[in-house]
CSV table of C-alpha atoms in Angstrom, one decimal:
chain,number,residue,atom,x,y,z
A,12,UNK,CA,0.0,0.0,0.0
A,13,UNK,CA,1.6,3.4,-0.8
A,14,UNK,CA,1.6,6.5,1.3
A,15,UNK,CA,-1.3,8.0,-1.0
A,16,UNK,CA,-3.3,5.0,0.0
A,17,UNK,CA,-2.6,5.0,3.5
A,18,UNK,CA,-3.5,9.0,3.9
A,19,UNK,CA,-6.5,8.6,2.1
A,20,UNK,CA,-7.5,6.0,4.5
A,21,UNK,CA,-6.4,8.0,7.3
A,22,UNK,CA,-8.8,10.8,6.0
A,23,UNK,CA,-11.8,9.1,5.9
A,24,UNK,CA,-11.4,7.5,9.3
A,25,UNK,CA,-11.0,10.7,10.7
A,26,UNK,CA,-14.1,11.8,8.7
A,27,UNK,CA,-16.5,9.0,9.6
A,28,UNK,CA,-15.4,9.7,13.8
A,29,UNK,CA,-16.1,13.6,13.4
A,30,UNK,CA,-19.2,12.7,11.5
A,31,UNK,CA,-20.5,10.3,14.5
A,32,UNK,CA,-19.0,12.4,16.8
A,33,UNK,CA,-21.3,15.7,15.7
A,34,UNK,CA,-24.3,13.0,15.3
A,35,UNK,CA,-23.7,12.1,19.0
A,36,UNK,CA,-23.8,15.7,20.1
A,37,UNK,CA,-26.7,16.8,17.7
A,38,UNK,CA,-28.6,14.0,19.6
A,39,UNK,CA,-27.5,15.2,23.1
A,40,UNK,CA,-28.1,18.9,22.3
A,41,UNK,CA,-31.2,18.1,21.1
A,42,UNK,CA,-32.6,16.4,24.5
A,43,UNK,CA,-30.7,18.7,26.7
A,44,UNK,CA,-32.6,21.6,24.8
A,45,UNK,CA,-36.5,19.6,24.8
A,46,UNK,CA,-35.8,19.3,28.3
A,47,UNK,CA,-35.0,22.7,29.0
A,48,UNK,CA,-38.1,23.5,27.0
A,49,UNK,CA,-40.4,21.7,29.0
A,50,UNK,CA,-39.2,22.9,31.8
A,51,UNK,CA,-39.5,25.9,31.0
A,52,UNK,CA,-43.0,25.6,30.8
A,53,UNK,CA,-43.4,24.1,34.1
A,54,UNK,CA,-44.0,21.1,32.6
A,55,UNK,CA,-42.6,17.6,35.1
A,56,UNK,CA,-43.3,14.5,34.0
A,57,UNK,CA,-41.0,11.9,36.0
A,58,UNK,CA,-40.7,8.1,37.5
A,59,UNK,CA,-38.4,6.9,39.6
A,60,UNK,CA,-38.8,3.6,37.8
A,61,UNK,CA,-38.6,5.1,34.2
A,62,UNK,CA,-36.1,7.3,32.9
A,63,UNK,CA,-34.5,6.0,29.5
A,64,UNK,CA,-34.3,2.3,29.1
A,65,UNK,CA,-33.9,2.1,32.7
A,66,UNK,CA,-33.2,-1.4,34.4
A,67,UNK,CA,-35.5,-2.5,37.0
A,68,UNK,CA,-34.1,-6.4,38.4
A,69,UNK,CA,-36.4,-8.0,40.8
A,70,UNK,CA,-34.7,-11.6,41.2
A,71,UNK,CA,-37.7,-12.6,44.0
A,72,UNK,CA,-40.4,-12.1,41.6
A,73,UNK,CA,-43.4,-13.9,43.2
A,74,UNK,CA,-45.3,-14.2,39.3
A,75,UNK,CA,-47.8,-10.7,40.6
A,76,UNK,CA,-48.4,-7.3,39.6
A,77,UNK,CA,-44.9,-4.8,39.7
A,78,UNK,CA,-45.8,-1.4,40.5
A,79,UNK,CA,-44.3,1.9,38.4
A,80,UNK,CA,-44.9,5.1,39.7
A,81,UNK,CA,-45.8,8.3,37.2
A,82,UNK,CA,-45.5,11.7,39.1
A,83,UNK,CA,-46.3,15.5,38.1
A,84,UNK,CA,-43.1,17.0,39.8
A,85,UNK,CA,-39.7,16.8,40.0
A,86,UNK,CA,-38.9,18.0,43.6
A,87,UNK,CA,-41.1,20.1,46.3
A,88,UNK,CA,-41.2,23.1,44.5
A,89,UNK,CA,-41.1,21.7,40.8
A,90,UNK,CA,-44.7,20.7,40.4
A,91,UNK,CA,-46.8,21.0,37.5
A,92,UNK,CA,-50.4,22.7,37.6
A,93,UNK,CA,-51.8,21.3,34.4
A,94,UNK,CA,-53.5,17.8,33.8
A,95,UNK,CA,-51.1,15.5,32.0
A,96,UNK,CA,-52.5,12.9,29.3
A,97,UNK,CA,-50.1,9.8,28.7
A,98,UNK,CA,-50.1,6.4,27.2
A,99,UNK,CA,-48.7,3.4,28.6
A,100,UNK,CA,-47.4,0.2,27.1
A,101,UNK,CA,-45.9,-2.8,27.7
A,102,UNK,CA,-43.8,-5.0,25.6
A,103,UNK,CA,-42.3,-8.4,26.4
A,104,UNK,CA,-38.9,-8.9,25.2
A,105,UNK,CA,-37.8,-12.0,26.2
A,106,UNK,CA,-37.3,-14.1,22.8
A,107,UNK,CA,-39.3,-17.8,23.4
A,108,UNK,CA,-41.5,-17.3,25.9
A,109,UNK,CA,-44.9,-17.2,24.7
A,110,UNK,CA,-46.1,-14.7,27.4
A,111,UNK,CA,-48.2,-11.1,27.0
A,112,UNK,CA,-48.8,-8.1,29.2
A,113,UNK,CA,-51.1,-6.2,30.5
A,114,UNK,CA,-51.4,-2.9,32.4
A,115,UNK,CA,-53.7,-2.6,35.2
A,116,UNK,CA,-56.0,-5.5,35.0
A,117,UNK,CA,-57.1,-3.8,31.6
A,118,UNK,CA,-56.6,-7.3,29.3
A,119,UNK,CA,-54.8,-5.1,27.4
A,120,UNK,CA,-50.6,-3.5,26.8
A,121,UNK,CA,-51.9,-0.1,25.9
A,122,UNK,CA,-53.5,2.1,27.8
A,123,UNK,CA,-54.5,6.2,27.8
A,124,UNK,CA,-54.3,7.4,31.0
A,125,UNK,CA,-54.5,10.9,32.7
A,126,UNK,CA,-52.3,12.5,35.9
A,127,UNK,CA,-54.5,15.2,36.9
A,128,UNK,CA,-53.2,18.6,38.9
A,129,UNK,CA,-53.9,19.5,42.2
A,130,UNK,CA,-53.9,22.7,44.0
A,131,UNK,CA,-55.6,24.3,47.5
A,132,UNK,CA,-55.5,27.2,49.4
A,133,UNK,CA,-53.1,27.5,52.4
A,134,UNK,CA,-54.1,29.8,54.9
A,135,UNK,CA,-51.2,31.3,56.7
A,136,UNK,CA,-52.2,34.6,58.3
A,137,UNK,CA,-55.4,33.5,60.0
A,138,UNK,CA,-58.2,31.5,61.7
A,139,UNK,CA,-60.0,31.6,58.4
A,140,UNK,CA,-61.4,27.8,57.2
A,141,UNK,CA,-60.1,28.3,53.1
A,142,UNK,CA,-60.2,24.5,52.5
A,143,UNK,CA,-63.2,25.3,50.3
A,144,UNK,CA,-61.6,28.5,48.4
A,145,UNK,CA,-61.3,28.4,44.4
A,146,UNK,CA,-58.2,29.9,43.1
A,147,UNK,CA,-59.7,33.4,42.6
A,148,UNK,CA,-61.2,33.6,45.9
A,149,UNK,CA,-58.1,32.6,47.9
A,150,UNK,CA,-55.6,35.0,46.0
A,151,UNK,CA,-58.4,38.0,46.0
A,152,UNK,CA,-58.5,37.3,50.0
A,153,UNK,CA,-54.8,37.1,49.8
A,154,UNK,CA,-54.2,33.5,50.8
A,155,UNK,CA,-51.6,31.1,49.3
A,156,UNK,CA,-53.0,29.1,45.9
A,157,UNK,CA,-50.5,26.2,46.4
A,158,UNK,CA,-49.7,23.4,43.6
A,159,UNK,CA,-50.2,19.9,45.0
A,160,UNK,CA,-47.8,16.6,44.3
A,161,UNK,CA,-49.3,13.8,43.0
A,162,UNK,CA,-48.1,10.9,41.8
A,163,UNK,CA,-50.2,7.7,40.3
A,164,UNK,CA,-49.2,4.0,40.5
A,165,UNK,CA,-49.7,1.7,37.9
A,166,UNK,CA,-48.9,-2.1,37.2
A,167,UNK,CA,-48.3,-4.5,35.0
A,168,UNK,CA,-49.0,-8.3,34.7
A,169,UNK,CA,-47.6,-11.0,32.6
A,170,UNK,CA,-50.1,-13.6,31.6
A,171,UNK,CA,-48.2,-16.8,30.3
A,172,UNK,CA,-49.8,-19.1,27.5
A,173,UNK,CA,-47.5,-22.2,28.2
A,174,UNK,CA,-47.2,-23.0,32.0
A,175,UNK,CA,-43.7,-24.4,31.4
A,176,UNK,CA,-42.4,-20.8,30.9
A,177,UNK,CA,-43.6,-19.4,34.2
A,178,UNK,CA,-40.4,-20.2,36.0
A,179,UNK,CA,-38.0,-18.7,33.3
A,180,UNK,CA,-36.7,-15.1,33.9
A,181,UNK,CA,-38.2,-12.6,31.6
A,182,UNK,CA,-37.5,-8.7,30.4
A,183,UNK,CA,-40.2,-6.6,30.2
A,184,UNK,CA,-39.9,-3.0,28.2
A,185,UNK,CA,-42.5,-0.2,30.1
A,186,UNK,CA,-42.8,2.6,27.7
A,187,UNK,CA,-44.8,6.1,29.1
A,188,UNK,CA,-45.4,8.7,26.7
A,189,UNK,CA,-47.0,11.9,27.8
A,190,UNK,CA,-49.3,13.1,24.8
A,191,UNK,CA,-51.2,16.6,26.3
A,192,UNK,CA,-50.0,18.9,26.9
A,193,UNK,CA,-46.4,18.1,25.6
A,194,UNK,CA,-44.7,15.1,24.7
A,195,UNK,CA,-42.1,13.4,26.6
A,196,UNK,CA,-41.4,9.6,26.6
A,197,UNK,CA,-40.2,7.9,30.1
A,198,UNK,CA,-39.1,4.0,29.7
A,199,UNK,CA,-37.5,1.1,31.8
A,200,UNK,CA,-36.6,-2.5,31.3
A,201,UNK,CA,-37.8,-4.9,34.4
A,202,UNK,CA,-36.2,-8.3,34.6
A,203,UNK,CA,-38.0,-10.5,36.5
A,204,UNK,CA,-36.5,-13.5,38.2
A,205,UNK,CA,-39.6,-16.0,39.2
A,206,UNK,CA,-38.8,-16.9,42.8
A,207,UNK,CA,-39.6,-20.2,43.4
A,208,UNK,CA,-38.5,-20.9,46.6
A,209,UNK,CA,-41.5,-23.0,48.3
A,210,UNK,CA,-40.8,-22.8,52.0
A,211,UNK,CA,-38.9,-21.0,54.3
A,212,UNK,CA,-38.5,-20.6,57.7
A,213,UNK,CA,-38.7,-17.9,61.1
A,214,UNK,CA,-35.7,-18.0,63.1
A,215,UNK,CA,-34.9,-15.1,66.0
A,216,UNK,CA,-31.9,-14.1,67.7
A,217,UNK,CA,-32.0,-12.5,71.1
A,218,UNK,CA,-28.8,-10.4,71.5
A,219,UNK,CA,-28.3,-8.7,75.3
A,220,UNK,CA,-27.3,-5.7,76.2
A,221,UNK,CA,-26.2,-4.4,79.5
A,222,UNK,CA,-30.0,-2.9,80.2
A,223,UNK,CA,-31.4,-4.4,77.2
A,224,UNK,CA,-32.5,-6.8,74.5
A,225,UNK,CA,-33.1,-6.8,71.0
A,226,UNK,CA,-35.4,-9.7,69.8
A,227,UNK,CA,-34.6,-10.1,65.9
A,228,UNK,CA,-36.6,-12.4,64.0
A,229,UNK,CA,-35.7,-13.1,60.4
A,230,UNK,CA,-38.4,-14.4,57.5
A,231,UNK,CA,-37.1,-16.2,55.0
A,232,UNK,CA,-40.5,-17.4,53.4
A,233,UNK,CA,-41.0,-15.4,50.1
A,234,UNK,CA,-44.3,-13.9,51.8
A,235,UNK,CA,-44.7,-11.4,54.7
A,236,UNK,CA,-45.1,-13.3,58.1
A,237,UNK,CA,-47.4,-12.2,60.7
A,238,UNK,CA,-46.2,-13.7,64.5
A,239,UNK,CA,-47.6,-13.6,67.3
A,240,UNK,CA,-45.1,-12.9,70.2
A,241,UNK,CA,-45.2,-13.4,74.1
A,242,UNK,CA,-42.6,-13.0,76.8
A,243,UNK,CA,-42.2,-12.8,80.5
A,244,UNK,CA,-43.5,-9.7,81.3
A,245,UNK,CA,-41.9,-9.6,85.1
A,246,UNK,CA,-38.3,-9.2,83.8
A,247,UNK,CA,-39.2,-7.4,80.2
A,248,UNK,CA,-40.4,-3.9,79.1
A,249,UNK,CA,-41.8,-3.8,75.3
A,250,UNK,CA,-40.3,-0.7,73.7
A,251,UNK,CA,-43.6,0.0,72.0
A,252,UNK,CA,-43.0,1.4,68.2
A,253,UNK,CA,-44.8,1.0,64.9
A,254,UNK,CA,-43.6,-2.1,64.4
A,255,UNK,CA,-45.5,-3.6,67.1
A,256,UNK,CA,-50.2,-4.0,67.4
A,257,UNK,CA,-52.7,-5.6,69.4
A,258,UNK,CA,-51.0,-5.2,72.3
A,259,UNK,CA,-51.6,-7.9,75.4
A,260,UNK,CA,-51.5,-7.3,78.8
A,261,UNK,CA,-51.5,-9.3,82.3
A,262,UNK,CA,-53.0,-9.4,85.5
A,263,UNK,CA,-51.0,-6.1,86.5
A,264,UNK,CA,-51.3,-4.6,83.0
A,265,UNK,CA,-48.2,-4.8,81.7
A,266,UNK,CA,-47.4,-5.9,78.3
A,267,UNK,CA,-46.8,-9.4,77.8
A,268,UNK,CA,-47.6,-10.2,73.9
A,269,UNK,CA,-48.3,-8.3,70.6
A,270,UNK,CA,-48.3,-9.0,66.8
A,271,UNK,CA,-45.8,-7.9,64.0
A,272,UNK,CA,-45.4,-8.6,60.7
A,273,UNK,CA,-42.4,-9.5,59.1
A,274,UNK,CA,-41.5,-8.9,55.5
A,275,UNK,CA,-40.5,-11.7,53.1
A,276,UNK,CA,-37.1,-12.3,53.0
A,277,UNK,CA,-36.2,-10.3,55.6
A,278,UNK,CA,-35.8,-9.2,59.5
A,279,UNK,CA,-37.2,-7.1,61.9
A,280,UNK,CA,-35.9,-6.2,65.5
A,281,UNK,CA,-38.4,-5.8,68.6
A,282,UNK,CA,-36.1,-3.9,71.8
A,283,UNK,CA,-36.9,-4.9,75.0
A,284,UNK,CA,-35.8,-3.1,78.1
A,285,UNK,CA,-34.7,-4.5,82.0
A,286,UNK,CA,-38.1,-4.7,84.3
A,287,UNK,CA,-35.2,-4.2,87.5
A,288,UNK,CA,-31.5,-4.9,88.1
A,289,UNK,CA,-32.8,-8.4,89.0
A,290,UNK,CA,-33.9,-9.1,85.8
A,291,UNK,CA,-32.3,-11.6,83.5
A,292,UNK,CA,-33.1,-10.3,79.7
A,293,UNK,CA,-30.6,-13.8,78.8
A,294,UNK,CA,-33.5,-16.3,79.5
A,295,UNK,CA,-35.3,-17.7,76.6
A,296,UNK,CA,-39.1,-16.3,77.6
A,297,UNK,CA,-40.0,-15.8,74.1
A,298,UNK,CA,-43.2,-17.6,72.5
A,299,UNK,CA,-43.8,-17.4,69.0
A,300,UNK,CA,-46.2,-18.5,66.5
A,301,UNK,CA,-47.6,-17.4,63.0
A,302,UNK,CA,-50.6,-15.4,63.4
A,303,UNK,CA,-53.3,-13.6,61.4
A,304,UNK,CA,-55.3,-10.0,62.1
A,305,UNK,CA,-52.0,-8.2,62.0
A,306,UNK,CA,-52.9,-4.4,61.3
């Protein structure tokens, strides 16, 4: 090859880089700018779960609805005032798997849905009741007309035609398109992981303190757990939080049981405190037993 050859080769190397390397930028000045636009407008349509081609991985699918989340704001002061019309679908794309999807409960992967506004009056000077103000009455009597977050959860569902396929992982493409009053398109990818784990177990570990005692009990069945707990209520003290309900007492009305629920696949830890000096927080007091009417 002679040195004509080998420059001209050079050249249009160089050539086809700058050319995808403008293309490139045009793209990325392009969105940067359509986003400034619509915010510019005040206009905020975002998901934590969609973004572009965003991956979602849940490996302890359980084969039910998975949630996505469309909001009207972008933080606490970002909020949009307007009603927002968008369409939703959902595409399989797992090759092989002879499966559809449908978005909530509709029998159906496209859907036209709407994220309407919300806004009240905030009264900030006074005793006066503006809950029922319209916007013109609560600015003419000099209130605050203050935009409202709101955000809207939808799901999806894959249906399988052949059984066999229900315990093969499968990618899912969630595509939400805003279409009034401007157009902006939000997607993510979920790959699900069918967990098919059929039994677990509750185990708890009492760990002791020098004045107290954490009880932590660990789920590892693939479905929330509600126990039902009891102790020896003459040498512990429940530190009651929102972990713990329907409280039990004994004869001198102390606390000697409760429910609590335990999510799948993972722990929760109950604190107990020392009744007197005397007590010994070390003995193994602790009853428990699933339950039901946890609330």
């Amino acid at each position: 090859m002679n040195k004509k050859k080998k420059v001209l080769i050079m050249f249009i190397l160089i050539s086809i880089s700058f050319s995808l390397a403008i293309i490139s930028f045009g793209r990325y000045t392009s969105s940067y700018m359509k986003g400034y636009y619509l915010k510019s407008k005040g206009f905020y349509f975002e998901s934590n779960e969609l973004k572009t081609n965003k991956n979602n991985t849940n490996l302890l699918w359980d084969g039910g609805s998975t949630t996505f989340t469309l909001k009207n704001y972008a933080s606490e002061n970002l909020i949009t005032d307007f009603d927002i019309r968008y369409t939703v679908t959902c595409e399989v794309l797992t090759e092989n798997i002879n499966a559809s999807c449908t978005i909530n409960d509709s029998n159906n992967s496209t859907l036209n849905l709407v994220l309407s506004s919300n806004a009240r009056c905030v009264n900030e000077k006074d005793e006066t009741d503006v809950t029922s103000y319209n916007k013109t009455e609560c600015e003419v009597d000099g209130y605050n007309w203050v935009k409202q977050k709101v955000s809207q959860n939808n799901y999806f569902n894959i249906v399988f035609n052949n059984q066999n396929d229900q315990d093969k992982e499968i990618d899912v493409r969630i595509t939400a398109t805003s279409t009034s009053p401007y157009s902006k398109s939000l997607s993510g990818v979920f790959k699900l992981q069918r967990n098919i784990k059929s039994s677990g177990e509750i185990t708890n570990i009492n760990k002791v303190y020098s004045n107290f005692s954490e009880l932590i009990l660990n789920n590892t069945y693939s479905q929330n757990k509600c126990l039902q707990i009891t102790f020896d209520s003459t040498n512990r003290v429940l530190d009651i939080n929102n972990l713990t309900t329907n409280l039990q007492y004994d004869a001198n009305d102390y606390v000697n049981g409760f429910k609590t629920i335990v999510n799948a696949d993972s722990s929760s830890k109950i604190k107990f405190f020392k009744r007197s000096n005397n007590s010994d927080l070390s003995l193994n007091d602790f009853v428990i037993r699933e339950s039901s009417g946890c609330n």
